[in-house]
Amino acid sequence: MNLDLFFQKGDLIPAIVQEASTGQVLMLAYMNRESLEKTLSTGDTWFYSRSRKTLWNKGASSGHRQKVQRMYYDCDEDTILAVVEQTGNACHTGAHSCFYRAFPGYEK
């Protein structure tokens, strides 16, 4: 597959990470071409840190890894969806999902 397709609008593409067993959205991060290639070749999620300006492998230091089960891209070819088996928590705060805070009046 020609990965250039995903980077016609810029060097980074948003990647939504969803838990395979629950359907819960765990996080959003960004991929560059190299991190997408590493994700596809290793089966583990790799991202590009916009603040540190470097690649990072999710869970490499925490052990809270993400094993990719399925991957999709959207109709505009500018967003990735990675469906993963999550080990431990996805959020660096210790929460299972990065989306654990609700807007007032919009809680479940």
mmCIF file of C-alpha atoms in Angstrom:
data_model
loop_
_atom_site.group_PDB
_atom_site.id
_atom_site.type_symbol
_atom_site.label_atom_id
_atom_site.label_comp_id
_atom_site.label_asym_id
_atom_site.label_seq_id
_atom_site.Cartn_x
_atom_site.Cartn_y
_atom_site.Cartn_z
ATOM 1 C CA MET A 1 0.000 0.000 0.000
ATOM 2 C CA ASN A 2 1.268 3.469 -0.879
ATOM 3 C CA LEU A 3 1.368 5.371 2.415
ATOM 4 C CA ASP A 4 1.899 8.699 0.620
ATOM 5 C CA LEU A 5 -1.875 8.698 0.261
ATOM 6 C CA PHE A 6 -2.252 9.598 3.942
ATOM 7 C CA PHE A 7 0.256 12.450 4.031
ATOM 8 C CA GLN A 8 -0.885 14.624 1.147
ATOM 9 C CA LYS A 9 -2.339 17.232 3.536
ATOM 10 C CA GLY A 10 0.596 17.302 5.950
ATOM 11 C CA ASP A 11 3.306 15.343 7.739
ATOM 12 C CA LEU A 12 1.044 14.166 10.588
ATOM 13 C CA ILE A 13 -2.224 12.267 10.601
ATOM 14 C CA PRO A 14 -4.553 11.880 13.614
ATOM 15 C CA ALA A 15 -4.852 8.341 14.937
ATOM 16 C CA ILE A 16 -7.839 7.384 17.068
ATOM 17 C CA VAL A 17 -7.247 4.362 19.296
ATOM 18 C CA GLN A 18 -10.247 2.222 20.233
ATOM 19 C CA GLU A 19 -10.334 -0.785 22.569
ATOM 20 C CA ALA A 20 -11.345 -3.933 20.693
ATOM 21 C CA SER A 21 -13.119 -5.625 23.613
ATOM 22 C CA THR A 22 -15.256 -2.664 24.719
ATOM 23 C CA GLY A 23 -15.423 -0.252 21.779
ATOM 24 C CA GLN A 24 -14.253 2.533 24.116
ATOM 25 C CA VAL A 25 -12.180 5.313 22.560
ATOM 26 C CA LEU A 26 -8.922 5.292 24.487
ATOM 27 C CA MET A 27 -6.905 8.117 23.008
ATOM 28 C CA LEU A 28 -6.011 10.292 20.067
ATOM 29 C CA ALA A 29 -2.422 10.726 18.972
ATOM 30 C CA TYR A 30 -0.599 11.574 15.762
ATOM 31 C CA MET A 31 1.328 9.435 13.324
ATOM 32 C CA ASN A 32 3.912 10.425 10.791
ATOM 33 C CA ARG A 33 4.919 8.143 7.948
ATOM 34 C CA GLU A 34 7.608 6.371 10.010
ATOM 35 C CA SER A 35 5.319 5.682 12.981
ATOM 36 C CA LEU A 36 2.594 4.370 10.657
ATOM 37 C CA GLU A 37 5.128 2.087 8.972
ATOM 38 C CA LYS A 38 6.335 0.819 12.386
ATOM 39 C CA THR A 39 2.759 0.234 13.555
ATOM 40 C CA LEU A 40 1.929 -1.750 10.425
ATOM 41 C CA SER A 41 5.148 -3.779 10.542
ATOM 42 C CA THR A 42 5.248 -4.544 14.295
ATOM 43 C CA GLY A 43 1.562 -4.747 15.230
ATOM 44 C CA ASP A 44 2.197 -2.388 18.178
ATOM 45 C CA THR A 45 1.146 1.253 18.158
ATOM 46 C CA TRP A 46 3.784 3.864 17.379
ATOM 47 C CA PHE A 47 3.104 7.586 17.348
ATOM 48 C CA TYR A 48 4.856 10.879 16.765
ATOM 49 C CA SER A 49 5.110 13.219 19.741
ATOM 50 C CA ARG A 50 4.471 16.778 18.627
ATOM 51 C CA SER A 51 5.937 18.190 21.852
ATOM 52 C CA ARG A 52 9.085 16.034 21.986
ATOM 53 C CA LYS A 53 9.417 15.840 18.186
ATOM 54 C CA THR A 54 10.219 12.132 18.263
ATOM 55 C CA LEU A 55 8.648 8.705 17.748
ATOM 56 C CA TRP A 56 7.239 6.836 20.718
ATOM 57 C CA ASN A 57 6.013 3.300 21.153
ATOM 58 C CA LYS A 58 2.902 3.241 23.363
ATOM 59 C CA GLY A 59 3.676 1.361 26.551
ATOM 60 C CA ALA A 60 7.420 1.012 25.990
ATOM 61 C CA SER A 61 8.194 2.553 29.377
ATOM 62 C CA SER A 62 4.924 1.874 31.260
ATOM 63 C CA GLY A 63 4.205 -1.633 29.998
ATOM 64 C CA HIS A 64 0.695 -0.484 29.040
ATOM 65 C CA ARG A 65 0.993 -1.671 25.470
ATOM 66 C CA GLN A 66 -1.432 -1.605 22.588
ATOM 67 C CA LYS A 67 -1.533 -4.611 20.266
ATOM 68 C CA VAL A 68 -3.259 -3.690 17.011
ATOM 69 C CA GLN A 69 -6.135 -5.991 16.081
ATOM 70 C CA ARG A 70 -7.514 -4.005 13.135
ATOM 71 C CA MET A 71 -6.724 -0.729 11.379
ATOM 72 C CA TYR A 72 -8.949 1.455 9.249
ATOM 73 C CA TYR A 73 -8.698 4.819 7.528
ATOM 74 C CA ASP A 74 -11.469 7.277 6.864
ATOM 75 C CA CYS A 75 -13.118 8.315 3.598
ATOM 76 C CA ASP A 76 -10.865 11.379 3.205
ATOM 77 C CA GLU A 77 -7.737 9.303 3.870
ATOM 78 C CA ASP A 78 -6.666 11.707 6.613
ATOM 79 C CA THR A 79 -7.489 9.884 9.863
ATOM 80 C CA ILE A 80 -6.488 6.447 11.157
ATOM 81 C CA LEU A 81 -8.525 4.224 13.480
ATOM 82 C CA ALA A 82 -6.502 1.601 15.345
ATOM 83 C CA VAL A 83 -8.547 -1.034 17.152
ATOM 84 C CA VAL A 84 -6.309 -2.478 19.840
ATOM 85 C CA GLU A 85 -5.991 -4.914 22.686
ATOM 86 C CA GLN A 86 -5.015 -2.591 25.529
ATOM 87 C CA THR A 87 -2.790 -3.854 28.333
ATOM 88 C CA GLY A 88 -3.202 -1.628 31.378
ATOM 89 C CA ASN A 89 -4.240 1.990 31.007
ATOM 90 C CA ALA A 90 -3.999 4.072 27.863
ATOM 91 C CA CYS A 91 -3.768 7.494 29.527
ATOM 92 C CA HIS A 92 -0.542 8.844 31.001
ATOM 93 C CA THR A 93 -2.610 10.074 33.994
ATOM 94 C CA GLY A 94 -3.366 6.485 34.984
ATOM 95 C CA ALA A 95 -6.935 6.543 33.649
ATOM 96 C CA HIS A 96 -7.955 3.719 31.350
ATOM 97 C CA SER A 97 -9.011 6.164 28.622
ATOM 98 C CA CYS A 98 -7.791 9.688 27.971
ATOM 99 C CA PHE A 99 -11.467 10.649 27.629
ATOM 100 C CA TYR A 100 -12.545 10.450 31.262
ATOM 101 C CA ARG A 101 -13.726 14.043 31.845
ATOM 102 C CA ALA A 102 -17.177 15.156 30.714
ATOM 103 C CA PHE A 103 -18.431 18.625 29.974
ATOM 104 C CA PRO A 104 -20.937 19.792 32.618
ATOM 105 C CA GLY A 105 -24.457 18.836 31.565
ATOM 106 C CA TYR A 106 -23.156 16.209 29.118
ATOM 107 C CA GLU A 107 -22.260 13.438 31.550
ATOM 108 C CA LYS A 108 -23.652 9.989 31.045
#
